[in-house]
Coordinates of C-alpha atoms in Angstrom, one line a residue:
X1 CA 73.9 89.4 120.8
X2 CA 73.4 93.0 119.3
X3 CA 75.0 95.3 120.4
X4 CA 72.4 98.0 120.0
X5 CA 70.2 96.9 121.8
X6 CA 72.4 95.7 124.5
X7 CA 73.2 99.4 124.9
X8 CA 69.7 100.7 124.6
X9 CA 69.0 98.2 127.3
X10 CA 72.2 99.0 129.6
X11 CA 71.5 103.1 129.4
X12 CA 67.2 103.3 128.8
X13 CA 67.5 104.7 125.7
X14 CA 66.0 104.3 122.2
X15 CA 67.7 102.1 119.3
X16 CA 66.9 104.7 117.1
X17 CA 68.7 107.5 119.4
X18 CA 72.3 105.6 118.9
X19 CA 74.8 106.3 116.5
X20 CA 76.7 103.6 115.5
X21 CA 79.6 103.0 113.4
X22 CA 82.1 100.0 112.9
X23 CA 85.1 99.4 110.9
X24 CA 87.8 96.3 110.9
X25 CA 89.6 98.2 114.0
X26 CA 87.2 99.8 116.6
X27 CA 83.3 100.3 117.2
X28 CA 81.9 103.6 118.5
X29 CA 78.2 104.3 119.3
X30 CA 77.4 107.9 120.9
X31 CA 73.8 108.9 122.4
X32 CA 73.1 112.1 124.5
X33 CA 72.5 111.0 127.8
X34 CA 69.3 109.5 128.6
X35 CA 66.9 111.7 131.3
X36 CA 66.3 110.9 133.6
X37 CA 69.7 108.7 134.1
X38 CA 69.2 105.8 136.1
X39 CA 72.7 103.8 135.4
X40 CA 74.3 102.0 137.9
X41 CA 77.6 100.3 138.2
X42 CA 76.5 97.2 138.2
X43 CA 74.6 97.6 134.6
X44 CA 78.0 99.0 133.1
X45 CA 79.8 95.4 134.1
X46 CA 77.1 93.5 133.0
X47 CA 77.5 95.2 129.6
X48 CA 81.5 95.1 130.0
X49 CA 81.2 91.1 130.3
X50 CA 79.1 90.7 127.1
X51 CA 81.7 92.9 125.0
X52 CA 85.0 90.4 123.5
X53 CA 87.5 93.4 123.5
X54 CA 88.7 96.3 125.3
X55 CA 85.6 99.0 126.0
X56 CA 85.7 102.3 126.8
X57 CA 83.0 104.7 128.0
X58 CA 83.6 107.8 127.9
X59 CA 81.2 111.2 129.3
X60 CA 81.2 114.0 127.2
X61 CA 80.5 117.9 127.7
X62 CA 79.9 119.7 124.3
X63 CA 82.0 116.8 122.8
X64 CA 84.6 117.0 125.1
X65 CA 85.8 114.0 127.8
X66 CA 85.2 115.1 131.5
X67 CA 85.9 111.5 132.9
X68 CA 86.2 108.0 131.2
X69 CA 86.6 104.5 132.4
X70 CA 87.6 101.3 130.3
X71 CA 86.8 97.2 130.7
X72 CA 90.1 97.3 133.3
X73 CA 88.7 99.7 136.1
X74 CA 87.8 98.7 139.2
X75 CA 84.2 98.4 140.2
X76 CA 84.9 101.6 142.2
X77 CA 86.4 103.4 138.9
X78 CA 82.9 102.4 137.7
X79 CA 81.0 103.8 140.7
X80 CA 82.6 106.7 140.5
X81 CA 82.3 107.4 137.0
X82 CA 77.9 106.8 137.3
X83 CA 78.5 109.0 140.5
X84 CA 80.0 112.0 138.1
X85 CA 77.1 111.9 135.9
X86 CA 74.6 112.0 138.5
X87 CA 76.2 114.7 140.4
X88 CA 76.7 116.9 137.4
X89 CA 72.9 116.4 136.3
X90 CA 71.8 117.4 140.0
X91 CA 73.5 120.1 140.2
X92 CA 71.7 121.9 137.3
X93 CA 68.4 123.3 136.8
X94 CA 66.1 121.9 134.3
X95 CA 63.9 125.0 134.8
X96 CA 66.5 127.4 133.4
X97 CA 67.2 127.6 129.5
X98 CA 71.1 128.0 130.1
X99 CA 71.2 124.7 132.2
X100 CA 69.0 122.8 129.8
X101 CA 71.8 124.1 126.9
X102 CA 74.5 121.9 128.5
X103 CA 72.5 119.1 129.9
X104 CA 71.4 118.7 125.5
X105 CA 75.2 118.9 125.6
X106 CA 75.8 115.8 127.9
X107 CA 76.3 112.5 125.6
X108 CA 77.7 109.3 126.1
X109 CA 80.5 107.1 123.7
X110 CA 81.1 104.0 124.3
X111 CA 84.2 102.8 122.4
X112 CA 85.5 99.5 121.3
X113 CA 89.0 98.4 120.6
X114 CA 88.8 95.5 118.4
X115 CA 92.2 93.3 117.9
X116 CA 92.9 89.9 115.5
X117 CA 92.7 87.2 118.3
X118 CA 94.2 83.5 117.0
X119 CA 92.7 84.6 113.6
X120 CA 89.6 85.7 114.5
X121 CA 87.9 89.4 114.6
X122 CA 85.0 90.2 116.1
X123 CA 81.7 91.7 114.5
X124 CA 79.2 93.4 116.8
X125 CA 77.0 95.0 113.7
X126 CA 77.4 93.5 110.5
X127 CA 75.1 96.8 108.8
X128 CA 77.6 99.3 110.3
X129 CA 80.0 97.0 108.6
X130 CA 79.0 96.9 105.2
X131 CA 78.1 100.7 105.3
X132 CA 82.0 101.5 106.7
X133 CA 82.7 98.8 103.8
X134 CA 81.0 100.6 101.1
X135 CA 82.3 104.1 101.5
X136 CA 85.6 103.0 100.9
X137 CA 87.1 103.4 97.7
X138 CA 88.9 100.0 96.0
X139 CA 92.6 101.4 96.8
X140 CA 91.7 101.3 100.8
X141 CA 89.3 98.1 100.6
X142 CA 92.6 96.6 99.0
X143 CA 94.7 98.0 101.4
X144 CA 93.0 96.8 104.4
X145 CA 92.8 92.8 103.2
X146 CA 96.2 93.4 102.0
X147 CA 97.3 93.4 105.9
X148 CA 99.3 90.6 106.9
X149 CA 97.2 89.6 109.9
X150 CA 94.2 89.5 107.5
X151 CA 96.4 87.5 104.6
X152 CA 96.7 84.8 106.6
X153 CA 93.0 83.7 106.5
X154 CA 91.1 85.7 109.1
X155 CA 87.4 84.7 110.5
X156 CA 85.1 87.7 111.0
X157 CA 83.3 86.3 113.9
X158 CA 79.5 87.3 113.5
X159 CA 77.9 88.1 116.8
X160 CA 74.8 88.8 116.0
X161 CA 72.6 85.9 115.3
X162 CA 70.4 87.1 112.7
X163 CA 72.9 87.1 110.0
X164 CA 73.5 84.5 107.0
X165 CA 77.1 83.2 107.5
X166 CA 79.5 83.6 103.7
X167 CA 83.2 82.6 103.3
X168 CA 86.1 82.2 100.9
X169 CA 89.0 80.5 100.9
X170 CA 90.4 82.9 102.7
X171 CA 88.0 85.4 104.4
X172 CA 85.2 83.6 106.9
X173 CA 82.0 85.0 108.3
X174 CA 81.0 82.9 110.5
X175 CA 79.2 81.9 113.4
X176 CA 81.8 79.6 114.3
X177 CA 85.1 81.0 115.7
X178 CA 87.0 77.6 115.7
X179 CA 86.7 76.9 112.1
X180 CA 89.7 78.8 110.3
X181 CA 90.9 79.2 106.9
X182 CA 93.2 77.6 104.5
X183 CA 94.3 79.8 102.6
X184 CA 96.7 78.5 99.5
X185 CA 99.9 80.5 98.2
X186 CA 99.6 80.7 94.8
X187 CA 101.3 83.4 93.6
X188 CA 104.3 81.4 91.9
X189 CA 101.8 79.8 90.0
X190 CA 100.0 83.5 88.6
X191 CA 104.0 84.9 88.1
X192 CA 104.7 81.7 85.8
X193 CA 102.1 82.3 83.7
X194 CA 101.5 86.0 83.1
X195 CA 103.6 89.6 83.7
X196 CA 101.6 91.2 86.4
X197 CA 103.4 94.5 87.0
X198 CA 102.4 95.0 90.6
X199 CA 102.0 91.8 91.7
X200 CA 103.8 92.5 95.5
X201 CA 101.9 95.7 95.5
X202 CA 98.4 93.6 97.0
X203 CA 99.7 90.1 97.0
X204 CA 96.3 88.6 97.0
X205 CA 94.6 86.1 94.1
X206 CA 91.3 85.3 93.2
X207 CA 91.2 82.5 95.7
X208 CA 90.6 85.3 98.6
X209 CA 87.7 86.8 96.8
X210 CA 85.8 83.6 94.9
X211 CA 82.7 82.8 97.5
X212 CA 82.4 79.2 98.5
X213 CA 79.6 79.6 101.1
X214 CA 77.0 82.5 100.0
X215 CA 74.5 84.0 102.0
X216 CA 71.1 84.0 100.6
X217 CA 71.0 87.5 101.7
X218 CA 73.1 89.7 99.4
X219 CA 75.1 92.1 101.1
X220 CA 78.2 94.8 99.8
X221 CA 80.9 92.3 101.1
X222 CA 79.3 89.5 98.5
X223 CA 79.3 92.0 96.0
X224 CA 82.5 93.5 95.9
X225 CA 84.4 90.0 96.7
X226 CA 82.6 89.0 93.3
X227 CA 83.9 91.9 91.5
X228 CA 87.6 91.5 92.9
X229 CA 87.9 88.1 92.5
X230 CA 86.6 88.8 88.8
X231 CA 89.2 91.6 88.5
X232 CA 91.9 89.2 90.0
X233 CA 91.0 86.5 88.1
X234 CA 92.0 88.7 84.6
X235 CA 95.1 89.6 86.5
X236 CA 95.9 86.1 86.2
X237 CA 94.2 85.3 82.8
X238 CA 96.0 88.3 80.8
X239 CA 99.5 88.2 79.4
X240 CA 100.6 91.4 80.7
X241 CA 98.3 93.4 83.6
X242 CA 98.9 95.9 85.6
X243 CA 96.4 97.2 88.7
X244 CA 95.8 100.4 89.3
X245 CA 93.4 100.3 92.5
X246 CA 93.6 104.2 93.1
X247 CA 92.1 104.9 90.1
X248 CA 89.8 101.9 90.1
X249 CA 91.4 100.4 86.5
X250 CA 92.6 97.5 85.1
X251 CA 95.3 97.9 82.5
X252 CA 96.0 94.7 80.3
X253 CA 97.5 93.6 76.6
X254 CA 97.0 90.5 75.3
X255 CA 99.5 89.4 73.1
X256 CA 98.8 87.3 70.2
X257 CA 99.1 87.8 66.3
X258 CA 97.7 91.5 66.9
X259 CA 98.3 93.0 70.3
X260 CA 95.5 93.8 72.3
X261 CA 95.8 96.7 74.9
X262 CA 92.9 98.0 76.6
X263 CA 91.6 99.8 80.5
X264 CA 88.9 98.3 82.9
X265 CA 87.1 100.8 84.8
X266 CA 85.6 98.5 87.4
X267 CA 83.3 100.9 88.6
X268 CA 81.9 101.2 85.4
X269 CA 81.9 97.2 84.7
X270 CA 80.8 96.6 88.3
X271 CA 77.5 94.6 86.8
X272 CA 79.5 92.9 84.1
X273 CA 82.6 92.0 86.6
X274 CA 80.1 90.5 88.7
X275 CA 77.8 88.5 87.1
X276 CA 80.7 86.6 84.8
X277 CA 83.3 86.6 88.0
X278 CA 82.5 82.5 88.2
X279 CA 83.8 82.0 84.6
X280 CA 86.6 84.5 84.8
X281 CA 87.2 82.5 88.3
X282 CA 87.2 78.9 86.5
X283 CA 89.7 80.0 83.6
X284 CA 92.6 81.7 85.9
X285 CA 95.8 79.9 86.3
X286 CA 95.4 79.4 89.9
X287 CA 92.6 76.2 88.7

Protein backbone atom coordinates (compact mmCIF):
# COMPACT_ATOMS: atom_id res chain seq x y z
CA UNK A 1 0.00 0.00 0.00
CA UNK A 2 1.20 3.72 -0.42
CA UNK A 3 -0.29 5.89 1.04
CA UNK A 4 0.04 8.66 -1.52
CA UNK A 5 -1.47 7.39 -3.82
CA UNK A 6 -4.16 5.88 -1.76
CA UNK A 7 -4.96 9.55 -1.00
CA UNK A 8 -4.58 10.87 -4.51
CA UNK A 9 -6.96 8.13 -5.36
CA UNK A 10 -9.54 8.68 -2.39
CA UNK A 11 -9.67 12.77 -3.07
CA UNK A 12 -8.87 13.09 -7.31
CA UNK A 13 -5.95 14.80 -6.78
CA UNK A 14 -2.29 14.76 -8.01
CA UNK A 15 0.66 12.78 -6.09
CA UNK A 16 2.72 15.58 -6.74
CA UNK A 17 0.01 18.16 -5.14
CA UNK A 18 0.43 16.28 -1.53
CA UNK A 19 2.55 17.25 1.15
CA UNK A 20 3.70 14.61 3.16
CA UNK A 21 5.55 14.24 6.19
CA UNK A 22 6.19 11.22 8.74
CA UNK A 23 8.01 10.88 11.87
CA UNK A 24 8.15 7.75 14.51
CA UNK A 25 4.79 9.37 16.08
CA UNK A 26 2.23 10.71 13.50
CA UNK A 27 1.82 11.15 9.56
CA UNK A 28 0.34 14.34 8.05
CA UNK A 29 -0.26 14.93 4.35
CA UNK A 30 -2.22 18.39 3.42
CA UNK A 31 -3.54 19.20 -0.29
CA UNK A 32 -5.86 22.24 -1.11
CA UNK A 33 -9.01 20.75 -1.96
CA UNK A 34 -9.41 19.21 -5.17
CA UNK A 35 -12.14 21.12 -7.81
CA UNK A 36 -14.31 20.17 -8.54
CA UNK A 37 -14.76 17.86 -5.17
CA UNK A 38 -16.43 14.76 -5.88
CA UNK A 39 -15.87 12.90 -2.34
CA UNK A 40 -18.22 10.81 -0.89
CA UNK A 41 -18.62 9.05 2.35
CA UNK A 42 -18.23 6.01 1.26
CA UNK A 43 -14.57 6.75 -0.37
CA UNK A 44 -13.45 8.23 3.19
CA UNK A 45 -14.23 4.62 4.88
CA UNK A 46 -12.68 2.85 2.24
CA UNK A 47 -9.51 4.89 2.97
CA UNK A 48 -10.20 4.64 6.93
CA UNK A 49 -10.13 0.72 6.61
CA UNK A 50 -6.78 0.63 4.66
CA UNK A 51 -5.03 2.95 7.49
CA UNK A 52 -3.56 0.61 10.80
CA UNK A 53 -4.05 3.58 13.36
CA UNK A 54 -6.20 6.33 14.43
CA UNK A 55 -6.90 8.95 11.24
CA UNK A 56 -8.05 12.14 11.30
CA UNK A 57 -9.28 14.45 8.47
CA UNK A 58 -9.54 17.50 9.15
CA UNK A 59 -11.13 20.73 6.62
CA UNK A 60 -9.31 23.73 6.78
CA UNK A 61 -10.14 27.65 6.03
CA UNK A 62 -6.93 29.75 5.62
CA UNK A 63 -5.28 27.00 7.88
CA UNK A 64 -7.73 26.96 10.34
CA UNK A 65 -10.24 23.64 11.27
CA UNK A 66 -13.93 24.47 10.47
CA UNK A 67 -15.00 20.73 11.06
CA UNK A 68 -13.00 17.36 11.44
CA UNK A 69 -13.94 13.81 11.79
CA UNK A 70 -11.59 10.75 12.92
CA UNK A 71 -11.52 6.66 12.15
CA UNK A 72 -14.32 6.49 15.23
CA UNK A 73 -17.21 8.59 13.65
CA UNK A 74 -20.14 7.30 12.48
CA UNK A 75 -20.89 6.96 8.85
CA UNK A 76 -23.25 9.91 9.41
CA UNK A 77 -20.24 12.04 11.10
CA UNK A 78 -18.67 11.23 7.67
CA UNK A 79 -21.65 12.24 5.57
CA UNK A 80 -21.89 15.22 7.19
CA UNK A 81 -18.42 16.20 7.15
CA UNK A 82 -18.39 15.63 2.74
CA UNK A 83 -21.78 17.51 3.14
CA UNK A 84 -19.84 20.71 4.76
CA UNK A 85 -17.41 20.82 2.09
CA UNK A 86 -19.85 20.70 -0.61
CA UNK A 87 -22.12 23.14 0.82
CA UNK A 88 -19.44 25.66 1.54
CA UNK A 89 -18.01 25.31 -2.15
CA UNK A 90 -21.71 25.91 -3.58
CA UNK A 91 -22.24 28.62 -1.87
CA UNK A 92 -19.46 30.70 -3.42
CA UNK A 93 -18.82 32.18 -6.69
CA UNK A 94 -16.04 31.01 -8.78
CA UNK A 95 -16.73 34.03 -11.06
CA UNK A 96 -15.78 36.61 -8.37
CA UNK A 97 -11.97 37.15 -7.35
CA UNK A 98 -12.84 37.51 -3.57
CA UNK A 99 -14.61 34.00 -3.62
CA UNK A 100 -11.87 32.38 -5.58
CA UNK A 101 -9.30 33.95 -2.64
CA UNK A 102 -10.93 31.55 -0.02
CA UNK A 103 -11.89 28.64 -2.16
CA UNK A 104 -7.42 28.72 -2.89
CA UNK A 105 -7.76 28.84 0.87
CA UNK A 106 -9.78 25.58 1.30
CA UNK A 107 -7.24 22.46 1.97
CA UNK A 108 -7.46 19.22 3.37
CA UNK A 109 -5.12 17.25 6.31
CA UNK A 110 -5.38 14.12 6.87
CA UNK A 111 -3.65 13.13 10.12
CA UNK A 112 -2.36 9.91 11.48
CA UNK A 113 -1.79 8.88 15.07
CA UNK A 114 0.74 6.19 14.97
CA UNK A 115 1.19 4.02 18.46
CA UNK A 116 3.84 0.93 19.28
CA UNK A 117 1.42 -2.09 18.92
CA UNK A 118 2.97 -5.63 20.49
CA UNK A 119 6.33 -4.21 19.29
CA UNK A 120 5.55 -3.21 16.10
CA UNK A 121 5.17 0.51 14.36
CA UNK A 122 3.85 1.13 11.42
CA UNK A 123 5.48 2.80 8.17
CA UNK A 124 3.20 4.36 5.53
CA UNK A 125 6.25 6.28 3.60
CA UNK A 126 9.57 5.03 4.20
CA UNK A 127 11.10 8.49 2.04
CA UNK A 128 9.14 10.87 4.43
CA UNK A 129 10.96 8.68 6.88
CA UNK A 130 14.42 9.00 6.13
CA UNK A 131 14.02 12.77 5.27
CA UNK A 132 12.28 13.37 9.04
CA UNK A 133 15.28 10.98 9.98
CA UNK A 134 17.92 13.00 8.48
CA UNK A 135 17.15 16.43 9.68
CA UNK A 136 17.62 15.43 13.00
CA UNK A 137 20.61 16.08 14.76
CA UNK A 138 22.55 12.93 16.74
CA UNK A 139 21.33 14.16 20.31
CA UNK A 140 17.44 13.73 19.10
CA UNK A 141 18.10 10.55 16.76
CA UNK A 142 19.59 9.15 20.17
CA UNK A 143 16.94 10.37 22.08
CA UNK A 144 14.18 8.83 20.19
CA UNK A 145 15.77 5.02 20.06
CA UNK A 146 16.67 5.74 23.55
CA UNK A 147 12.74 5.30 24.36
CA UNK A 148 11.86 2.44 26.24
CA UNK A 149 9.20 1.09 23.97
CA UNK A 150 11.72 1.28 21.13
CA UNK A 151 14.65 -0.48 23.51
CA UNK A 152 12.99 -3.37 23.70
CA UNK A 153 13.39 -4.40 20.02
CA UNK A 154 10.82 -2.60 17.94
CA UNK A 155 9.74 -3.75 14.14
CA UNK A 156 9.09 -0.84 11.79
CA UNK A 157 6.52 -2.52 9.82
CA UNK A 158 7.06 -1.40 6.10
CA UNK A 159 3.86 -0.98 4.21
CA UNK A 160 4.77 -0.17 1.17
CA UNK A 161 5.96 -2.98 -0.95
CA UNK A 162 8.50 -1.46 -2.95
CA UNK A 163 11.06 -1.18 -0.27
CA UNK A 164 14.19 -3.49 0.53
CA UNK A 165 13.59 -4.84 4.15
CA UNK A 166 17.18 -4.10 6.75
CA UNK A 167 17.37 -5.14 10.48
CA UNK A 168 19.66 -5.24 13.59
CA UNK A 169 19.57 -7.02 16.46
CA UNK A 170 17.42 -4.83 17.71
CA UNK A 171 15.65 -2.45 15.17
CA UNK A 172 13.61 -4.50 12.22
CA UNK A 173 12.32 -3.19 8.97
CA UNK A 174 10.42 -5.47 7.79
CA UNK A 175 7.70 -6.78 5.79
CA UNK A 176 6.87 -9.13 8.29
CA UNK A 177 5.16 -7.92 11.47
CA UNK A 178 5.28 -11.29 13.40
CA UNK A 179 9.00 -11.68 13.34
CA UNK A 180 10.36 -9.67 16.53
CA UNK A 181 13.59 -8.91 17.96
CA UNK A 182 15.98 -10.23 20.37
CA UNK A 183 17.63 -7.92 21.64
CA UNK A 184 20.63 -8.87 24.22
CA UNK A 185 21.50 -6.82 27.54
CA UNK A 186 24.91 -6.25 27.43
CA UNK A 187 25.68 -3.48 29.26
CA UNK A 188 27.33 -5.28 32.36
CA UNK A 189 29.54 -6.68 30.02
CA UNK A 190 30.69 -2.86 28.31
CA UNK A 191 30.81 -1.47 32.31
CA UNK A 192 33.33 -4.43 33.18
CA UNK A 193 35.50 -3.60 30.75
CA UNK A 194 35.76 0.20 30.18
CA UNK A 195 34.75 3.64 32.20
CA UNK A 196 31.97 4.99 30.06
CA UNK A 197 30.99 8.24 31.85
CA UNK A 198 27.41 8.34 30.55
CA UNK A 199 26.64 5.05 30.06
CA UNK A 200 22.71 5.37 31.62
CA UNK A 201 22.47 8.61 29.65
CA UNK A 202 21.51 6.43 26.07
CA UNK A 203 21.72 2.84 27.42
CA UNK A 204 22.11 1.42 24.00
CA UNK A 205 25.36 -0.81 22.54
CA UNK A 206 26.58 -1.44 19.29
CA UNK A 207 24.41 -4.50 19.04
CA UNK A 208 21.31 -1.96 18.24
CA UNK A 209 23.07 -0.28 15.47
CA UNK A 210 25.43 -3.33 13.72
CA UNK A 211 23.19 -4.31 10.42
CA UNK A 212 22.60 -8.03 10.06
CA UNK A 213 20.12 -7.82 7.08
CA UNK A 214 21.12 -4.88 4.51
CA UNK A 215 19.21 -3.54 1.93
CA UNK A 216 20.85 -3.39 -1.39
CA UNK A 217 19.42 -0.01 -1.55
CA UNK A 218 21.30 2.46 0.69
CA UNK A 219 19.26 4.63 2.58
CA UNK A 220 20.04 7.40 5.79
CA UNK A 221 18.78 4.77 8.35
CA UNK A 222 21.73 2.26 6.90
CA UNK A 223 23.99 5.04 7.12
CA UNK A 224 23.72 6.53 10.37
CA UNK A 225 23.11 2.93 12.14
CA UNK A 226 26.70 2.29 10.61
CA UNK A 227 28.10 5.31 12.05
CA UNK A 228 26.48 4.79 15.65
CA UNK A 229 27.29 1.37 15.91
CA UNK A 230 30.95 2.47 14.92
CA UNK A 231 30.82 5.28 17.51
CA UNK A 232 29.31 2.72 20.08
CA UNK A 233 31.52 0.19 19.40
CA UNK A 234 34.77 2.76 20.58
CA UNK A 235 32.54 3.48 23.51
CA UNK A 236 33.08 -0.04 24.40
CA UNK A 237 36.67 -0.44 22.94
CA UNK A 238 38.28 2.73 24.91
CA UNK A 239 39.45 2.70 28.43
CA UNK A 240 37.74 5.77 29.44
CA UNK A 241 34.82 7.50 26.96
CA UNK A 242 32.52 9.81 27.38
CA UNK A 243 29.45 10.83 24.69
CA UNK A 244 28.64 13.90 24.09
CA UNK A 245 25.62 13.49 21.45
CA UNK A 246 24.64 17.33 21.53
CA UNK A 247 27.66 18.38 20.30
CA UNK A 248 28.07 15.39 17.97
CA UNK A 249 31.73 14.28 19.91
CA UNK A 250 33.31 11.47 21.17
CA UNK A 251 35.67 12.15 24.06
CA UNK A 252 38.14 9.15 24.85
CA UNK A 253 41.79 8.41 26.68
CA UNK A 254 43.46 5.49 26.31
CA UNK A 255 45.52 4.53 28.89
CA UNK A 256 48.67 2.82 28.46
CA UNK A 257 52.51 3.66 28.98
CA UNK A 258 51.59 7.25 27.56
CA UNK A 259 48.07 8.46 27.86
CA UNK A 260 46.22 9.10 24.93
CA UNK A 261 43.29 11.72 25.10
CA UNK A 262 41.66 12.80 22.10
CA UNK A 263 37.77 14.20 20.51
CA UNK A 264 35.73 12.54 17.58
CA UNK A 265 33.72 14.78 15.67
CA UNK A 266 31.41 12.29 13.99
CA UNK A 267 30.17 14.54 11.66
CA UNK A 268 33.40 15.19 10.46
CA UNK A 269 34.54 11.24 10.51
CA UNK A 270 31.10 10.31 9.18
CA UNK A 271 32.95 8.55 6.02
CA UNK A 272 35.70 7.10 8.17
CA UNK A 273 33.11 5.92 11.05
CA UNK A 274 31.30 4.20 8.42
CA UNK A 275 33.29 2.41 6.22
CA UNK A 276 35.50 0.69 9.34
CA UNK A 277 32.20 0.38 11.66
CA UNK A 278 32.41 -3.74 10.89
CA UNK A 279 35.96 -3.82 12.44
CA UNK A 280 35.37 -1.44 15.18
CA UNK A 281 32.02 -3.75 15.57
CA UNK A 282 34.14 -7.09 15.67
CA UNK A 283 36.78 -5.73 18.39
CA UNK A 284 34.07 -4.35 21.14
CA UNK A 285 33.62 -6.17 24.27
CA UNK A 286 30.17 -7.01 23.60
CA UNK A 287 31.83 -10.10 20.92
Amino acid sequence: MKLINLISTTFGIGVQDLLLKESFNEVEVCFRLPRPFCVIADDINLFYAQILDDCQFDFLYCGNSEITINSLHSITDVENFVSHISDKLASLDLNDPDDIEVVNSFSILVKIRKEIRERVLNIYDFIALCNYWNDLTWENRLFVLSKEELKRGIVFYLLEDDICSFKTEGFYFSHNREEKPHIVNCLEDIRENVYWGNLDVYKLTPLYFHITQRSNVENIFQETFDVLSAVFSLCSILDIVSLNAKDGKLVYKLCGYKNINGELNIDNSFSLLKNTENEYFKRSSIN
